[in-house]
GROMACS .gro file of C-alpha atoms in nm:
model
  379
    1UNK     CA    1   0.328  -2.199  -0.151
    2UNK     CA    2  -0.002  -2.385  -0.005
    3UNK     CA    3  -0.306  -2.231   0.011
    4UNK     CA    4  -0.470  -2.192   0.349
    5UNK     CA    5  -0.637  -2.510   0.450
    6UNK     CA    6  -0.941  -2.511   0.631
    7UNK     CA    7  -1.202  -2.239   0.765
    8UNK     CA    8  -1.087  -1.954   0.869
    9UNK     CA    9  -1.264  -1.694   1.052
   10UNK     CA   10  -1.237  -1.338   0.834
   11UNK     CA   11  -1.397  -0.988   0.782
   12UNK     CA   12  -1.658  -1.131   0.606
   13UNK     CA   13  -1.710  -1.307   0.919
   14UNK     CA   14  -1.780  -0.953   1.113
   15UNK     CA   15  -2.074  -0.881   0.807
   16UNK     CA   16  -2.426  -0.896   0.897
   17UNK     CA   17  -2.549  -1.163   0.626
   18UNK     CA   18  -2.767  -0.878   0.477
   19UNK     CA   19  -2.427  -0.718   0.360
   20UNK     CA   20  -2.169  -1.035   0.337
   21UNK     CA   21  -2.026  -1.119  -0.022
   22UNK     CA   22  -2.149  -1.417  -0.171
   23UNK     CA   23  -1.771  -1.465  -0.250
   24UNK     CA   24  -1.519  -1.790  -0.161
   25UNK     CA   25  -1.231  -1.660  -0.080
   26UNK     CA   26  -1.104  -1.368   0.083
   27UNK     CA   27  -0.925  -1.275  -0.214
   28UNK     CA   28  -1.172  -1.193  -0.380
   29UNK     CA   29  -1.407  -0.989  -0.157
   30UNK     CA   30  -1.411  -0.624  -0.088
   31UNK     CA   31  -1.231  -0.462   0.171
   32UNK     CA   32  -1.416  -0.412   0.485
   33UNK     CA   33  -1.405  -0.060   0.570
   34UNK     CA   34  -1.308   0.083   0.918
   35UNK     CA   35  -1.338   0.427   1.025
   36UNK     CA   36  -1.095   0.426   1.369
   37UNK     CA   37  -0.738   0.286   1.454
   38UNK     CA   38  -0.937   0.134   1.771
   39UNK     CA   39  -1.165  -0.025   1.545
   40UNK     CA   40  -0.923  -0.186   1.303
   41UNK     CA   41  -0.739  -0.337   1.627
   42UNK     CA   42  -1.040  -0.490   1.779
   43UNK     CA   43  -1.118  -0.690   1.468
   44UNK     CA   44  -0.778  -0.784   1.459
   45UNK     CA   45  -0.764  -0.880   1.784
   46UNK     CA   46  -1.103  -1.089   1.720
   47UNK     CA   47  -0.885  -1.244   1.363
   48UNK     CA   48  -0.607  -1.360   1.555
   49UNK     CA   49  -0.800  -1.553   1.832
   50UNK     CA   50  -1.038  -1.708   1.635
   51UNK     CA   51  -0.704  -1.800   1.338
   52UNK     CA   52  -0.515  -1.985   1.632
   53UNK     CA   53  -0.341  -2.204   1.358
   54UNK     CA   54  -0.209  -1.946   1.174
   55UNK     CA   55   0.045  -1.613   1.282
   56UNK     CA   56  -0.055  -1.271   1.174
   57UNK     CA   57   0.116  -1.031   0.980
   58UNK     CA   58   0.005  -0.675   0.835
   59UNK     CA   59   0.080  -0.525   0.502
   60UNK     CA   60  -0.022  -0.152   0.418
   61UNK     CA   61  -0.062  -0.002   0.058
   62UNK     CA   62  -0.177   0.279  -0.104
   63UNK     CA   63  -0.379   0.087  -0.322
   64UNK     CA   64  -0.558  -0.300  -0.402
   65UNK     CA   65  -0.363  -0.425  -0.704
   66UNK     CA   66  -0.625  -0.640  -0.846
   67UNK     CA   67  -0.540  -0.971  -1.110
   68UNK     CA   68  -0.755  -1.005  -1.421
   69UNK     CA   69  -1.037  -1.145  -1.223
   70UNK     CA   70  -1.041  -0.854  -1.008
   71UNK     CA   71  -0.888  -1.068  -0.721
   72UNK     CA   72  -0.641  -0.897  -0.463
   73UNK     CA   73  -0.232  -1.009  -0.598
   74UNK     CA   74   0.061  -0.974  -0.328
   75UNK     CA   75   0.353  -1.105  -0.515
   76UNK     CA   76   0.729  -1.052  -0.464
   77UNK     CA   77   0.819  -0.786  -0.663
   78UNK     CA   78   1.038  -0.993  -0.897
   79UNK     CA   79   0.741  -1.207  -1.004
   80UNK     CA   80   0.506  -0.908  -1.060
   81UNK     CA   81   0.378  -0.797  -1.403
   82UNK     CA   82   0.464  -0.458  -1.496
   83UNK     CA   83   0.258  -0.196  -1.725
   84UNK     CA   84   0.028  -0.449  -1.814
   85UNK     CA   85   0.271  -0.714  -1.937
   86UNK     CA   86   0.276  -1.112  -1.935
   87UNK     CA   87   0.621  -1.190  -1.740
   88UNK     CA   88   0.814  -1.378  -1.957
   89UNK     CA   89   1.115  -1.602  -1.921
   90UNK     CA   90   1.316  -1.359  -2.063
   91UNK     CA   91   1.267  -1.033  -1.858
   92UNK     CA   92   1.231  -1.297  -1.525
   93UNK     CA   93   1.585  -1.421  -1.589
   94UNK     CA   94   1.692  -1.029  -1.635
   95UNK     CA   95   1.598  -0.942  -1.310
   96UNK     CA   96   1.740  -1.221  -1.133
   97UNK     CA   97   2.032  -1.149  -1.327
   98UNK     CA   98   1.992  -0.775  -1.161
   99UNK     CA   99   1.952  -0.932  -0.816
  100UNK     CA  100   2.246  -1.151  -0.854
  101UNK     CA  101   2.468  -0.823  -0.914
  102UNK     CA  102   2.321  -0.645  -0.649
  103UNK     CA  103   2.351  -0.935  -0.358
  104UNK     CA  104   2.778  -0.940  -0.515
  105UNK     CA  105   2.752  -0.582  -0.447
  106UNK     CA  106   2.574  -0.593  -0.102
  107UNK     CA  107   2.841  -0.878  -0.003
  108UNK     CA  108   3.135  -0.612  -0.102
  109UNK     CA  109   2.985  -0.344   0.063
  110UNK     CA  110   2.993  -0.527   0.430
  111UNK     CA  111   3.334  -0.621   0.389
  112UNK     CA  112   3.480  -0.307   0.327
  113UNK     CA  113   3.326  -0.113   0.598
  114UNK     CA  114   3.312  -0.242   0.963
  115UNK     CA  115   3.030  -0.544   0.958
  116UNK     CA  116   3.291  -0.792   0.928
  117UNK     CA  117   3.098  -1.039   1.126
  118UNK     CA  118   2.741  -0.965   0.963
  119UNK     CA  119   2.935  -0.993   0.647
  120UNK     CA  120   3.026  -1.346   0.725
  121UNK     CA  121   2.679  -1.475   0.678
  122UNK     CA  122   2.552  -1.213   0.470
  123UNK     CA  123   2.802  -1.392   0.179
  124UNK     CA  124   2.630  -1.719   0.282
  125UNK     CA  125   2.292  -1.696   0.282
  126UNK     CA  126   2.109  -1.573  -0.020
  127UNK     CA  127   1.795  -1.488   0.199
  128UNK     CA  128   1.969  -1.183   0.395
  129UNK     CA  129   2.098  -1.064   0.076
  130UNK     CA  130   1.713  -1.039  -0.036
  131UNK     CA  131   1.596  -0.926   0.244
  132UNK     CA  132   1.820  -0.614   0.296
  133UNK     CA  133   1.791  -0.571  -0.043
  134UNK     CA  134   1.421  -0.599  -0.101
  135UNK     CA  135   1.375  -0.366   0.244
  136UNK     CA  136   1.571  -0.105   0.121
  137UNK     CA  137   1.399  -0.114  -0.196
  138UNK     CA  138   1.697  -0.144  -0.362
  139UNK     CA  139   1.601  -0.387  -0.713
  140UNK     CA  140   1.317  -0.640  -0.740
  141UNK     CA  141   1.347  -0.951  -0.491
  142UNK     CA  142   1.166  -1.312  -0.466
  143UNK     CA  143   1.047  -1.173  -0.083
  144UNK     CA  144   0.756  -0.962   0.017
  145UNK     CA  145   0.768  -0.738   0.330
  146UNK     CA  146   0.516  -0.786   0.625
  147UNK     CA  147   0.496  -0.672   0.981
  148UNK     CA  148   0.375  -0.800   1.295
  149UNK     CA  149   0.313  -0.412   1.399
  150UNK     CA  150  -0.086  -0.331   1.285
  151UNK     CA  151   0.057   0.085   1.366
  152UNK     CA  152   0.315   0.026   1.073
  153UNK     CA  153   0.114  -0.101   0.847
  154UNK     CA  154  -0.169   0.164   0.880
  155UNK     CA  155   0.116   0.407   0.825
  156UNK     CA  156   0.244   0.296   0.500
  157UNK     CA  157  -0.112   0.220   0.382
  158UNK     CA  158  -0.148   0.599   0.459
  159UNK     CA  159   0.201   0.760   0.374
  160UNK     CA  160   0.181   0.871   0.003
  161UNK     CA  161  -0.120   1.093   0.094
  162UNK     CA  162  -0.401   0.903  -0.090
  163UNK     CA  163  -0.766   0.945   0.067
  164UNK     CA  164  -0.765   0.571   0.184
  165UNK     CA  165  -0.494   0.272   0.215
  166UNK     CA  166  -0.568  -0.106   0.195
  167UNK     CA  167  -0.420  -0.309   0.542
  168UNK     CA  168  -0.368  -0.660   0.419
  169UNK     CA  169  -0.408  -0.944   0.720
  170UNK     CA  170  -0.160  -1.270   0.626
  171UNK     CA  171  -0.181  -1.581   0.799
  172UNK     CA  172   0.142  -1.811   0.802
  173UNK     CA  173   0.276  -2.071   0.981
  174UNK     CA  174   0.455  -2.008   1.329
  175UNK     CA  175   0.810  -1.938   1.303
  176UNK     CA  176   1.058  -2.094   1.499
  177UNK     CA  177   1.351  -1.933   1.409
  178UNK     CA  178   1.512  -1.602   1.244
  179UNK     CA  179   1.473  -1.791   0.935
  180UNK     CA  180   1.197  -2.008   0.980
  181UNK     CA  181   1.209  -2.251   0.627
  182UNK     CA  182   0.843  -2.440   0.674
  183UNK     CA  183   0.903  -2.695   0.350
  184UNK     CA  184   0.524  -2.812   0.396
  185UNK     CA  185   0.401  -2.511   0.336
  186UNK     CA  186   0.697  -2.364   0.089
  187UNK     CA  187   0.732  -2.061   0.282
  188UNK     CA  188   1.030  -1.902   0.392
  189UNK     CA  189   0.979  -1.602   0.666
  190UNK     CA  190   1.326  -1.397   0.755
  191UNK     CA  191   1.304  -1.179   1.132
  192UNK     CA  192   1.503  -0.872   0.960
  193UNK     CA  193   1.587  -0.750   1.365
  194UNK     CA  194   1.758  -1.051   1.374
  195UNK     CA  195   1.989  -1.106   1.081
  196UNK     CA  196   2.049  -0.674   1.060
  197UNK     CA  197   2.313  -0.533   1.210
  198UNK     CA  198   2.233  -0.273   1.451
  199UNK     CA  199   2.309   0.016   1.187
  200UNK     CA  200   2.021  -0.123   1.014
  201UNK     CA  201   1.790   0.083   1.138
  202UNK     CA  202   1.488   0.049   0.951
  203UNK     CA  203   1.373  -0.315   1.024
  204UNK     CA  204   1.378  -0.198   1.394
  205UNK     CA  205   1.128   0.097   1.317
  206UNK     CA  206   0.929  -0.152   1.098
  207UNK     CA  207   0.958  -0.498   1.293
  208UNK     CA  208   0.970  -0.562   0.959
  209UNK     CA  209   0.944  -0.927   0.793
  210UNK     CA  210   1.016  -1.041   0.496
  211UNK     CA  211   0.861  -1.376   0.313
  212UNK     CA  212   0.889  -1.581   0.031
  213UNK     CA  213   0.854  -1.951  -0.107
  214UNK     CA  214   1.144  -2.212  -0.051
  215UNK     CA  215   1.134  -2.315  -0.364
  216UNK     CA  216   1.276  -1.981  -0.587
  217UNK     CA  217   1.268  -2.118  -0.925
  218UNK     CA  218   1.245  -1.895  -1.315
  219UNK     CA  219   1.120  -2.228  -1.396
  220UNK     CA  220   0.776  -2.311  -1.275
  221UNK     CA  221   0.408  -2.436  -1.416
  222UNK     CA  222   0.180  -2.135  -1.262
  223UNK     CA  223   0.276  -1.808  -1.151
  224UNK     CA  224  -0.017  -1.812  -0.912
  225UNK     CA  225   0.184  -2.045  -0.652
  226UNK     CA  226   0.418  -1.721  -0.573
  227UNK     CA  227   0.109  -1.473  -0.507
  228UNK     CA  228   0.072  -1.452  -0.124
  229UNK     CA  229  -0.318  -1.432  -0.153
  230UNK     CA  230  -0.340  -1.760  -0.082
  231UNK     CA  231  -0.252  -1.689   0.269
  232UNK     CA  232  -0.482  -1.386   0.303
  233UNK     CA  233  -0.707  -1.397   0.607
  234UNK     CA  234  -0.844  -1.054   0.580
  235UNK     CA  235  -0.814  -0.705   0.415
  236UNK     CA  236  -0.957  -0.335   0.550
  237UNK     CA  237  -1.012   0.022   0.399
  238UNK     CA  238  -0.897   0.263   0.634
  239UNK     CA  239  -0.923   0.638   0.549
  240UNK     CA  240  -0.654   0.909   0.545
  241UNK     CA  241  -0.794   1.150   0.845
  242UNK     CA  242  -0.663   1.268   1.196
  243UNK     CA  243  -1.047   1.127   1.297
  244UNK     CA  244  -0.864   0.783   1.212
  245UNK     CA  245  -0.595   0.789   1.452
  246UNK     CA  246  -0.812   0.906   1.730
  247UNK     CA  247  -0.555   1.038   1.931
  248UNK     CA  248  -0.348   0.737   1.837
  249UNK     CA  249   0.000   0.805   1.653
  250UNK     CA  250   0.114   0.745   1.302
  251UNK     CA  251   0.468   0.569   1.238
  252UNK     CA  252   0.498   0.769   0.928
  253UNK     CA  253   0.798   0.990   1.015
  254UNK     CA  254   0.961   0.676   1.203
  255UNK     CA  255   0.936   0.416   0.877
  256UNK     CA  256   1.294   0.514   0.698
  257UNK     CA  257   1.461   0.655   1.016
  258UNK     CA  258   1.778   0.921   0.925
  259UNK     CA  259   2.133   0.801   0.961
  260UNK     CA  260   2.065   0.475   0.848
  261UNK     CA  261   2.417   0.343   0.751
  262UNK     CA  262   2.296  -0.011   0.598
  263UNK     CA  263   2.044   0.236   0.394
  264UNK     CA  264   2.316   0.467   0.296
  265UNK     CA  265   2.515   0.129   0.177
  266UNK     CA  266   2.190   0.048  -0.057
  267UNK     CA  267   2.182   0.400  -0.195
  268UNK     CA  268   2.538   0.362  -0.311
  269UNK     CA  269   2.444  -0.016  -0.441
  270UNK     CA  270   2.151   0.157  -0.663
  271UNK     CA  271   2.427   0.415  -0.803
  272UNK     CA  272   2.656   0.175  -0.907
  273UNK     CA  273   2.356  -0.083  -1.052
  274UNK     CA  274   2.256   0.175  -1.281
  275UNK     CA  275   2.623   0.268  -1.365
  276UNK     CA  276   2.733  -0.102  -1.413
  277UNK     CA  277   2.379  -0.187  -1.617
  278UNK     CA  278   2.449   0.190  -1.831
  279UNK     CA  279   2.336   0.095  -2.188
  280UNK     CA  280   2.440   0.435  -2.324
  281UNK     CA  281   2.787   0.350  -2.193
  282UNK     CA  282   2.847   0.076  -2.417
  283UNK     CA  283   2.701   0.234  -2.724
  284UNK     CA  284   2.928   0.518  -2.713
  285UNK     CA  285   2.851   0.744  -3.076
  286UNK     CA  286   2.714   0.598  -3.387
  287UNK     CA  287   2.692   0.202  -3.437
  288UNK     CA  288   2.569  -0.028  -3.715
  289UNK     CA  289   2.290  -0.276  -3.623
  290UNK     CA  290   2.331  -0.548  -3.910
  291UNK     CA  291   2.061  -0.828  -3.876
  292UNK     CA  292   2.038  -1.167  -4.069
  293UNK     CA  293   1.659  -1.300  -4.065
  294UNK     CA  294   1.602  -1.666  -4.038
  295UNK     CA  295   1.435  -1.635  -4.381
  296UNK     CA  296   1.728  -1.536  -4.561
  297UNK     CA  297   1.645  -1.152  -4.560
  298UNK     CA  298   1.973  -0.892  -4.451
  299UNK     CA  299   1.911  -0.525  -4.337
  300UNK     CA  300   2.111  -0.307  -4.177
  301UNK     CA  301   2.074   0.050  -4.011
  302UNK     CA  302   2.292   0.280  -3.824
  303UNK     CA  303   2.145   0.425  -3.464
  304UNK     CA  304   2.263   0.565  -3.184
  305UNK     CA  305   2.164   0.564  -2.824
  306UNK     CA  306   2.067   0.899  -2.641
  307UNK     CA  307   1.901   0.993  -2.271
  308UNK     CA  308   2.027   0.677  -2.103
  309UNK     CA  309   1.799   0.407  -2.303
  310UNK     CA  310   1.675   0.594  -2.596
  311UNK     CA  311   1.753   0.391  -2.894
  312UNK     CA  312   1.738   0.633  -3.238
  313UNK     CA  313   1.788   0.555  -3.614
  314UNK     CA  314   1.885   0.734  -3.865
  315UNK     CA  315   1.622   0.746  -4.153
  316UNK     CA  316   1.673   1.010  -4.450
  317UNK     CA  317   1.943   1.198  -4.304
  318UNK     CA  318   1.810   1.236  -3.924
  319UNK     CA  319   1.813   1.043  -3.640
  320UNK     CA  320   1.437   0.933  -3.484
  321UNK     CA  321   1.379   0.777  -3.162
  322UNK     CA  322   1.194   0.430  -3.220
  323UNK     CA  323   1.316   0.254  -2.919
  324UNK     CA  324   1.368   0.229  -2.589
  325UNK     CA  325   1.589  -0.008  -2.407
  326UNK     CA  326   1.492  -0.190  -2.063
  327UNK     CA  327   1.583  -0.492  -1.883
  328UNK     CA  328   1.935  -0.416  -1.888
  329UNK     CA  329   2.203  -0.672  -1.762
  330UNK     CA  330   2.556  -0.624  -1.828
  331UNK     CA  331   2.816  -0.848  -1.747
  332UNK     CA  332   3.176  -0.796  -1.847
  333UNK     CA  333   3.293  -1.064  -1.665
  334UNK     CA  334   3.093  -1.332  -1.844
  335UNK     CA  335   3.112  -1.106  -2.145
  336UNK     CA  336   2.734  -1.105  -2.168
  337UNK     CA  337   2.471  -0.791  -2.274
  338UNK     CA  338   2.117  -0.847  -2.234
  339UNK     CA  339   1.813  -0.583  -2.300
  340UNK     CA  340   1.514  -0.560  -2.445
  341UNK     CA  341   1.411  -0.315  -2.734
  342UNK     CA  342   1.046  -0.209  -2.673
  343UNK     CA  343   0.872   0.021  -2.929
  344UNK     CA  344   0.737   0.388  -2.857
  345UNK     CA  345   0.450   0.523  -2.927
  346UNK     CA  346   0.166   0.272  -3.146
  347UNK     CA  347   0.476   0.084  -3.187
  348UNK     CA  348   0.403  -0.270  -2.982
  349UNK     CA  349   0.711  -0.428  -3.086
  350UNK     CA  350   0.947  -0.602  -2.881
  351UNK     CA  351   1.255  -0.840  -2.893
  352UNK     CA  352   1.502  -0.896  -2.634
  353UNK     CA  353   1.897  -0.910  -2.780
  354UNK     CA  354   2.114  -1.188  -2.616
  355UNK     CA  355   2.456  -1.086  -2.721
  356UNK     CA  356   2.840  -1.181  -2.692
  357UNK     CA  357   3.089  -0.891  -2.640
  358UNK     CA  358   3.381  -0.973  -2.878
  359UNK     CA  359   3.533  -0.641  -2.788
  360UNK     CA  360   3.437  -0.320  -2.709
  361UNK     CA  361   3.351  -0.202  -3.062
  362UNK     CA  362   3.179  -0.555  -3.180
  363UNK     CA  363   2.862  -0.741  -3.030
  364UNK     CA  364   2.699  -1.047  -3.160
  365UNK     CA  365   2.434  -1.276  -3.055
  366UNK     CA  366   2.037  -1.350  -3.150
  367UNK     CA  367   1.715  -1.159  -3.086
  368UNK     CA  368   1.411  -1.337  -2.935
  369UNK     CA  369   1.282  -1.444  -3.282
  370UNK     CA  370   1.581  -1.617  -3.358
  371UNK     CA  371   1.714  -1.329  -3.563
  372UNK     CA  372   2.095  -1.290  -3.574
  373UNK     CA  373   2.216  -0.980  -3.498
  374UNK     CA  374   2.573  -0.830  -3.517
  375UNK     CA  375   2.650  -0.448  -3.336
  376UNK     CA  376   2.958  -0.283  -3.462
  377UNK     CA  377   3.102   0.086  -3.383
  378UNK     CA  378   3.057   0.296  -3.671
  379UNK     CA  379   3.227   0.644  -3.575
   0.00000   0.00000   0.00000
């Protein structure tokens, strides 16, 4: 996506020069801190006047996830890193893979229940798949949710009961329809009241948004064009005290309403995700992990695969737990498995397996090194 172009007028802006960061970009300031719900509204109020180029949207969170540089990061959560990690081509694919199997599922679920005619254009646009997937929180997504309510976001920077929350200001283009596709600026910005049915309930109680770049690629020369900083026009501290709200009124027992049928339909799509990506299911007993090294070398051990992911082998007569297995995709149709083995402990290693299913006691295919590697039931 494009940065934003131009001045813009932000809470550094509201700083007396005697405290204002000597800082670029908003990104990389510190969070002005407000003590009142009043407060916070004013200087938005004074934001969005003086930003007449740009529309406003809030986020709320619990916490600042910083970059390296100690920058603020708002990406999609399918492009985020993850305990630390570089994202790599090969756990980016994996969750796309994930998201592909969940928007099949989505698409399934509206036709068998009575949202015939949301399910219509649910099956053709990719973008309400994401979005009802993404608000429901039901796998990772290319799509980020905002708000145009400042109340909403206060109350999910404040809802996991930490002593402050972070309320993110975003400045993007005008929209002009339910989904408004701005190529200039490669942003795409779905209106979930529109596109949800009305047993969505949630986007209602959120006016929730949700927005991404047009361009959704695995392929692509800096991860840093996906990171919604680059529209950031402002970001406050807010603290978590009834002297906050000053007689004003959270949203927090209104943000994931009861009797939500649409989120009832995501629950069921997370069940049957985890079911269909089951690793432990397809290593049923004990199984013998023969692998060829490009160097000649041949080794061989037998494991077995415990607690959902755990990934044991047996050394001198017991078995030891020395993996565990993430990044799961499954696909019996393609007759494809995918994971990634990931050391415990002081173990660092790591190598993702790209196999063929042959049958259901035989799986062959290469590891990330280029090491062949052939799975066969053992008893």
């Amino acid at each position: 996506m494009r940065k934003i172009e131009g001045k813009i007028f932000s809470h550094l802006n509201f700083l007396t020069e005697e405290n204002k960061e000597k800082v670029t970009e908003v990104s990389a300031s510190q969070p002005m801190l407000i003590d009142t719900f009043d407060d916070l509204v004013r200087k938005i109020a004074h934001l969005s006047f003086e930003n007449r180029d740009h529309l406003l949207f809030y986020r709320g969170q619990d916490v600042e996830h910083l970059n390296r540089d100690g920058n603020s990061s708002l990406y999609p959560s399918i492009y985020r890193t993850k305990d630390g990690e570089n994202l790599s081509g090969e756990i980016l694919t994996q969750r796309f893979k994930v998201l592909e199997q969940a928007s099949k599922l989505l698409v399934k679920k509206f036709s068998e229940l009575d949202l015939s005619s949301s399910a219509n254009e649910l099956k053709k646009r990719k973008y309400i798949q994401w979005s009802i997937l993404q608000h429901y929180e039901v796998c990772d997504t290319p799509l980020l949710d905002l708000t145009q309510s400042i109340r909403v976001a206060c109350s999910f920077a404040l809802s996991k009961g930490s002593e402050s929350g972070i309320v993110y200001v975003l400045g993007l283009p005008y929209t002009t329809n339910r989904i408004s596709i701005n190529s200039e600026y490669d942003l795409v910005n779905v209106r979930l009241i529109n596109i949800c049915p009305p047993q969505a309930l949630r986007p209602y109680f959120q006016e929730g948004y949700l927005v991404g770049t047009d361009d959704v690629t695995i392929d692509y020369d800096d991860r840093t064009e996906f990171d919604f900083k680059r529209r950031l026009i402002a970001k406050f501290r807010i603290p978590n005290s009834p002297a906050f709200w000053d007689g004003q009124t959270s949203l927090e027992n209104y943000l994931k309403p009861a009797n939500d049928d649409i989120e009832s339909i995501c629950k069921q799509i997370i069940v049957e995700l985890q079911e269909e990506n089951n690793i432990e299911s397809m290593f049923p007993g004990v199984w013998k992990n023969e692998y060829y090294f490009k160097n000649g070398r041949i080794g061989s051990e037998l494991f077995q695969i415990k607690n959902g992911n755990e990934y044991f082998i047996q050394q001198r007569g017991q078995y030891n737990h020395v993996f565990n297995l993430d990044s799961v995709v499954i696909d019996k149709i393609s007759s494809a498995l995918k994971f990634r083995k990931k050391g415990v402990g002081a173990d660092k290693r790591k190598a993702f397996n790209n196999l063929k299913i042959i049958n259901e006691n035989r799986y062959e295919g290469i590891e990330t090194n280029g090491t062949r590697i052939i799975y066969t039931k053992w008893e």
